[in-house]
Structure formats: structure tokens, C-alpha cells
Amino acid sequence: MEPHELNDAGFTEGYSHAIDAKPRRYGAPMEMILLVPDRIVFWRNGYEEGFAKGKADRRALEAWREKVKAAERAAAIEEKSNER
């Protein structure tokens, strides 16, 4: 299918960009992309795998920092209440 055919068929611009992404570059037939997209197998390269891991590590670090800040605030509040 050509891009204008996708738009004529009612697909949004974003969906057509997604179709033209990895599965299409790997040569998957358009019918398979549209009918059974979950059956198309492609692998992440090392950069993508590292990028995903880095994002997960960053989220874990930010969550840990928030927990530490909350614990410090709770300790400070408890210390103030003990002083009174």
C-alpha cells in the first residue's frame, strides 16, 4: 500500500508512520502488518536495548531519590514532634 492509499482507507497519519517503521523496514508484508501485527517479530539492536535499560534505571533512581526525600522529611517531622 502506498501512503495515500493508507489515508484513503481511513488510517491516521501516525498509524501510517508506525507501519512504515521497523516491521516495514524488515520487509514484512503489508497484509501481515495490518492483520496480525503482534505476530511480526523483530529484535532490538544493542543501542535500543541499552536505551531502554537506561530509561528504566533512571526511573528506578528517581523513585529511590523520592523515597529517600520522603523518609528524610518524615524523620525531620518526627524529630520536631519529639522536641516539643
Backbone as a printed PyTorch tensor [residue, N CA C, xyz], in Angstrom:
tensor([[[  0.8300,  -1.1830,   0.0000],
         [  0.0000,   0.0000,   0.0000],
         [  0.8730,   1.2440,   0.0000]],

        [[  0.4250,   2.1990,  -0.7290],
         [  1.1030,   3.4860,  -0.7570],
         [  0.5550,   4.3670,   0.3680]],

        [[  1.3200,   5.3940,   0.7870],
         [  0.8290,   6.2620,   1.8730],
         [ -0.5350,   6.8850,   1.6050]],

        [[ -0.7890,   7.3000,   0.3530],
         [ -2.0950,   7.9040,   0.0710],
         [ -3.2150,   6.8680,   0.1490]],

        [[ -2.9090,   5.5990,  -0.1540],
         [ -3.9190,   4.5540,  -0.0150],
         [ -4.2580,   4.3170,   1.4510]],

        [[ -3.2410,   4.4160,   2.3320],
         [ -3.4990,   4.2740,   3.7660],
         [ -4.4280,   5.3700,   4.2540]],

        [[ -4.1790,   6.6010,   3.8110],
         [ -5.0400,   7.7120,   4.2210],
         [ -6.4440,   7.5540,   3.6580]],

        [[ -6.5560,   7.0660,   2.4180],
         [ -7.8690,   6.8480,   1.8250],
         [ -8.6250,   5.7430,   2.5530]],

        [[ -7.8960,   4.7760,   3.1040],
         [ -8.5350,   3.6680,   3.8060],
         [ -8.9690,   4.0660,   5.2100]],

        [[ -8.6520,   5.2770,   5.6370],
         [ -9.0900,   5.7590,   6.9350],
         [ -8.0390,   5.6680,   8.0220]],

        [[ -6.8180,   5.3100,   7.6760],
         [ -5.7700,   5.2440,   8.6820],
         [ -5.2460,   6.6410,   8.9680]],

        [[ -4.9080,   6.8870,  10.2010],
         [ -4.3800,   8.2040,  10.5490],
         [ -2.9360,   8.3120,  10.1050]],

        [[ -2.4520,   9.5240,  10.1140],
         [ -1.0640,   9.7750,   9.7140],
         [ -0.0980,   9.0460,  10.6390]],

        [[ -0.3730,   9.0860,  11.9360],
         [  0.5130,   8.4280,  12.8950],
         [  0.5660,   6.9280,  12.6960]],

        [[ -0.5630,   6.3200,  12.3830],
         [ -0.5920,   4.8790,  12.1760],
         [  0.2180,   4.5070,  10.9420]],

        [[  0.1270,   5.3150,   9.9030],
         [  0.9040,   5.0030,   8.7020],
         [  2.3930,   5.1500,   8.9680]],

        [[  2.7810,   6.1140,   9.8300],
         [  4.1950,   6.2370,  10.1820],
         [  4.6550,   5.0180,  10.9600]],

        [[  3.7960,   4.5130,  11.8450],
         [  4.1520,   3.3180,  12.6150],
         [  4.3120,   2.1120,  11.7010]],

        [[  3.4630,   2.0190,  10.6930],
         [  3.5650,   0.9040,   9.7510],
         [  4.8650,   0.9960,   8.9700]],

        [[  5.2610,   2.2070,   8.6120],
         [  6.4840,   2.3760,   7.8370],
         [  7.7330,   2.2390,   8.6890]],

        [[  7.5610,   2.0160,   9.9800],
         [  8.7080,   1.9080,  10.8810],
         [  9.3630,   0.5440,  10.7430]],

        [[  9.7620,  -0.0420,  11.8590],
         [ 10.5760,  -1.2470,  11.8350],
         [  9.9910,  -2.4260,  11.0710]],

        [[  8.7330,  -2.8330,  11.3100],
         [  8.2510,  -4.0130,  10.5840],
         [  8.3560,  -3.8490,   9.0770]],

        [[  8.0670,  -2.6430,   8.5910],
         [  8.1270,  -2.4150,   7.1480],
         [  9.5700,  -2.4540,   6.6500]],

        [[ 10.4860,  -1.8940,   7.4490],
         [ 11.8890,  -1.9090,   7.0410],
         [ 12.4320,  -3.3200,   7.0040]],

        [[ 11.9090,  -4.1890,   7.8630],
         [ 12.3700,  -5.5780,   7.8600],
         [ 11.7230,  -6.3890,   6.7490]],

        [[ 10.8690,  -5.7590,   5.9740],
         [ 10.3060,  -6.4230,   4.8090],
         [  9.0690,  -7.2410,   5.0900]],

        [[  8.3800,  -6.9710,   6.1790],
         [  7.1470,  -7.7010,   6.4640],
         [  6.0830,  -7.2810,   5.4590]],

        [[  5.2920,  -8.2390,   4.9870],
         [  4.2490,  -7.8710,   4.0260],
         [  3.1910,  -6.9710,   4.6740]],

        [[  2.6840,  -6.0300,   3.9130],
         [  1.7200,  -5.0630,   4.4370],
         [  0.4760,  -5.7500,   4.9870]],

        [[  0.0240,  -6.8280,   4.3440],
         [ -1.1650,  -7.5290,   4.8200],
         [ -0.9370,  -8.0840,   6.2200]],

        [[  0.2660,  -8.5990,   6.4600],
         [  0.5720,  -9.1570,   7.7710],
         [  0.6630,  -8.0520,   8.8200]],

        [[  1.2210,  -6.9090,   8.4540],
         [  1.3160,  -5.7830,   9.3830],
         [ -0.0770,  -5.3330,   9.8000]],

        [[ -1.0080,  -5.2850,   8.8640],
         [ -2.3490,  -4.8010,   9.1670],
         [ -3.2090,  -5.8420,   9.8720]],

        [[ -3.0790,  -7.1130,   9.4970],
         [ -3.9710,  -8.1400,  10.0360],
         [ -3.4820,  -8.7370,  11.3480]],

        [[ -2.2040,  -9.0380,  11.4470],
         [ -1.6710,  -9.6710,  12.6640],
         [ -0.3760,  -8.9810,  13.0890]],

        [[ -0.4550,  -7.7290,  13.5330],
         [  0.7770,  -7.0070,  13.8660],
         [  1.5380,  -7.6100,  15.0380]],

        [[  0.8310,  -8.3340,  15.9310],
         [  1.5210,  -8.9150,  17.0810],
         [  2.3530, -10.1310,  16.7120]],

        [[  2.1750, -10.6640,  15.5260],
         [  2.9530, -11.8310,  15.1030],
         [  4.2340, -11.4630,  14.3720]],

        [[  4.4580, -10.1870,  14.1410],
         [  5.6670,  -9.7530,  13.4510],
         [  6.7860,  -9.6790,  14.4740]],

        [[  7.8310, -10.4150,  14.2110],
         [  8.9400, -10.4830,  15.1560],
         [ 10.0760,  -9.6160,  14.6460]],

        [[ 10.5850,  -8.7530,  15.5070],
         [ 11.8160,  -8.0380,  15.2030],
         [ 12.5570,  -7.8470,  16.5010]],

        [[ 13.8490,  -7.7220,  16.3820],
         [ 14.6990,  -7.6600,  17.5620],
         [ 15.2510,  -6.2620,  17.7260]],

        [[ 15.4290,  -5.8700,  18.9720],
         [ 16.0760,  -4.5880,  19.2440],
         [ 17.5690,  -4.7290,  19.0260]],

        [[ 18.1540,  -3.6770,  18.5380],
         [ 19.6090,  -3.7050,  18.4430],
         [ 20.1980,  -3.3000,  19.7910]],

        [[ 21.4920,  -3.3540,  19.9080],
         [ 22.1470,  -3.0730,  21.1770],
         [ 21.8880,  -1.6710,  21.6790]],

        [[ 21.8380,  -0.7110,  20.7840],
         [ 21.5890,   0.6730,  21.1950],
         [ 20.2070,   0.8020,  21.8140]],

        [[ 19.2030,   0.2340,  21.1520],
         [ 17.8410,   0.3290,  21.6690],
         [ 17.7000,  -0.3880,  23.0050]],

        [[ 18.3450,  -1.5350,  23.1240],
         [ 18.2870,  -2.2900,  24.3790],
         [ 18.9230,  -1.4760,  25.5060]],

        [[ 20.0720,  -0.8830,  25.2260],
         [ 20.7400,  -0.0600,  26.2250],
         [ 19.9430,   1.1800,  26.5640]],

        [[ 19.3080,   1.7820,  25.5640],
         [ 18.4980,   2.9720,  25.7920],
         [ 17.3170,   2.6410,  26.6920]],

        [[ 16.6460,   1.5070,  26.4210],
         [ 15.5060,   1.0970,  27.2500],
         [ 15.9590,   0.8030,  28.6740]],

        [[ 17.1060,   0.1370,  28.8170],
         [ 17.6220,  -0.1710,  30.1530],
         [ 18.0030,   1.1190,  30.8750]],

        [[ 18.6020,   2.0510,  30.1670],
         [ 18.9670,   3.3230,  30.7750],
         [ 17.7500,   4.0910,  31.2670]],

        [[ 16.6590,   4.0670,  30.4790],
         [ 15.4390,   4.7420,  30.9110],
         [ 14.8690,   4.0730,  32.1550]],

        [[ 14.8900,   2.7440,  32.2000],
         [ 14.3820,   2.0280,  33.3740],
         [ 15.2500,   2.3160,  34.5940]],

        [[ 16.5680,   2.3480,  34.4040],
         [ 17.4700,   2.6590,  35.5170],
         [ 17.2250,   4.0730,  36.0330]],

        [[ 16.9890,   4.9970,  35.1340],
         [ 16.7370,   6.3840,  35.5430],
         [ 15.4590,   6.4780,  36.3570]],

        [[ 14.4030,   5.7790,  35.8900],
         [ 13.1480,   5.7960,  36.6430],
         [ 13.3310,   5.2000,  38.0310]],

        [[ 14.0820,   4.1030,  38.1230],
         [ 14.3300,   3.4740,  39.4240],
         [ 15.1100,   4.4150,  40.3350]],

        [[ 16.1040,   5.1000,  39.7840],
         [ 16.8950,   6.0430,  40.5720],
         [ 16.0360,   7.2080,  41.0660]],

        [[ 15.1880,   7.7410,  40.1900],
         [ 14.3130,   8.8410,  40.6000],
         [ 13.3370,   8.3930,  41.6810]],

        [[ 12.7940,   7.1760,  41.5480],
         [ 11.8820,   6.6560,  42.5750],
         [ 12.6170,   6.4920,  43.9040]],

        [[ 13.8410,   5.9860,  43.8600],
         [ 14.6340,   5.8150,  45.0800],
         [ 14.9160,   7.1680,  45.7310]],

        [[ 15.2660,   8.1750,  44.9230],
         [ 15.5300,   9.5110,  45.4670],
         [ 14.2880,  10.0880,  46.1440]],

        [[ 13.1200,   9.8740,  45.5220],
         [ 11.8730,  10.3600,  46.1250],
         [ 11.6080,   9.6650,  47.4550]],

        [[ 11.8720,   8.3540,  47.5260],
         [ 11.6800,   7.6310,  48.7870],
         [ 12.6160,   8.1580,  49.8630]],

        [[ 13.8630,   8.4330,  49.4920],
         [ 14.8320,   8.9580,  50.4600],
         [ 14.3880,  10.3300,  50.9590]],

        [[ 13.9430,  11.1960,  50.0370],
         [ 13.4790,  12.5260,  50.4420],
         [ 12.2750,  12.4220,  51.3720]],

        [[ 11.3410,  11.5220,  51.0530],
         [ 10.1590,  11.3490,  51.8990],
         [ 10.5560,  10.8350,  53.2760]],

        [[ 11.5080,   9.9040,  53.3240],
         [ 11.9690,   9.3780,  54.6140],
         [ 12.6630,  10.4630,  55.4260]],

        [[ 13.4610,  11.3050,  54.7640],
         [ 14.1260,  12.4060,  55.4670],
         [ 13.1140,  13.4130,  56.0050]],

        [[ 12.0800,  13.7140,  55.2050],
         [ 11.0360,  14.6290,  55.6790],
         [ 10.2990,  14.0390,  56.8760]],

        [[  9.9810,  12.7570,  56.8030],
         [  9.2810,  12.1000,  57.9090],
         [ 10.1450,  12.0950,  59.1630]],

        [[ 11.4410,  11.8520,  59.0040],
         [ 12.3500,  11.8550,  60.1540],
         [ 12.4460,  13.2490,  60.7560]],

        [[ 12.4890,  14.2700,  59.9120],
         [ 12.5640,  15.6480,  60.4060],
         [ 11.2860,  16.0260,  61.1510]],

        [[ 10.1450,  15.6280,  60.6240],
         [  8.8670,  15.9210,  61.2870],
         [  8.7920,  15.2000,  62.6300]],

        [[  9.2150,  13.9420,  62.6390],
         [  9.2000,  13.1730,  63.8870],
         [ 10.1510,  13.7850,  64.9210]],

        [[ 11.3040,  14.2350,  64.4510],
         [ 12.2750,  14.8650,  65.3570],
         [ 11.7070,  16.1510,  65.9560]],

        [[ 11.0160,  16.9420,  65.1280],
         [ 10.3950,  18.1730,  65.6260],
         [  9.3010,  17.8580,  66.6440]],

        [[  8.5280,  16.8080,  66.3780],
         [  7.4530,  16.4640,  67.3120],
         [  8.0100,  15.9210,  68.6250]],

        [[  9.1740,  15.2810,  68.5900],
         [  9.8020,  14.7800,  69.8160],
         [ 10.3990,  15.9080,  70.6500]],

        [[ 10.8080,  16.9960,  70.0090],
         [ 11.4030,  18.1260,  70.7210],
         [ 10.3650,  18.8860,  71.5350]],

        [[  9.1360,  18.8620,  71.1170],
         [  8.0860,  19.6400,  71.7860],
         [  7.6670,  19.0070,  73.0360]]])
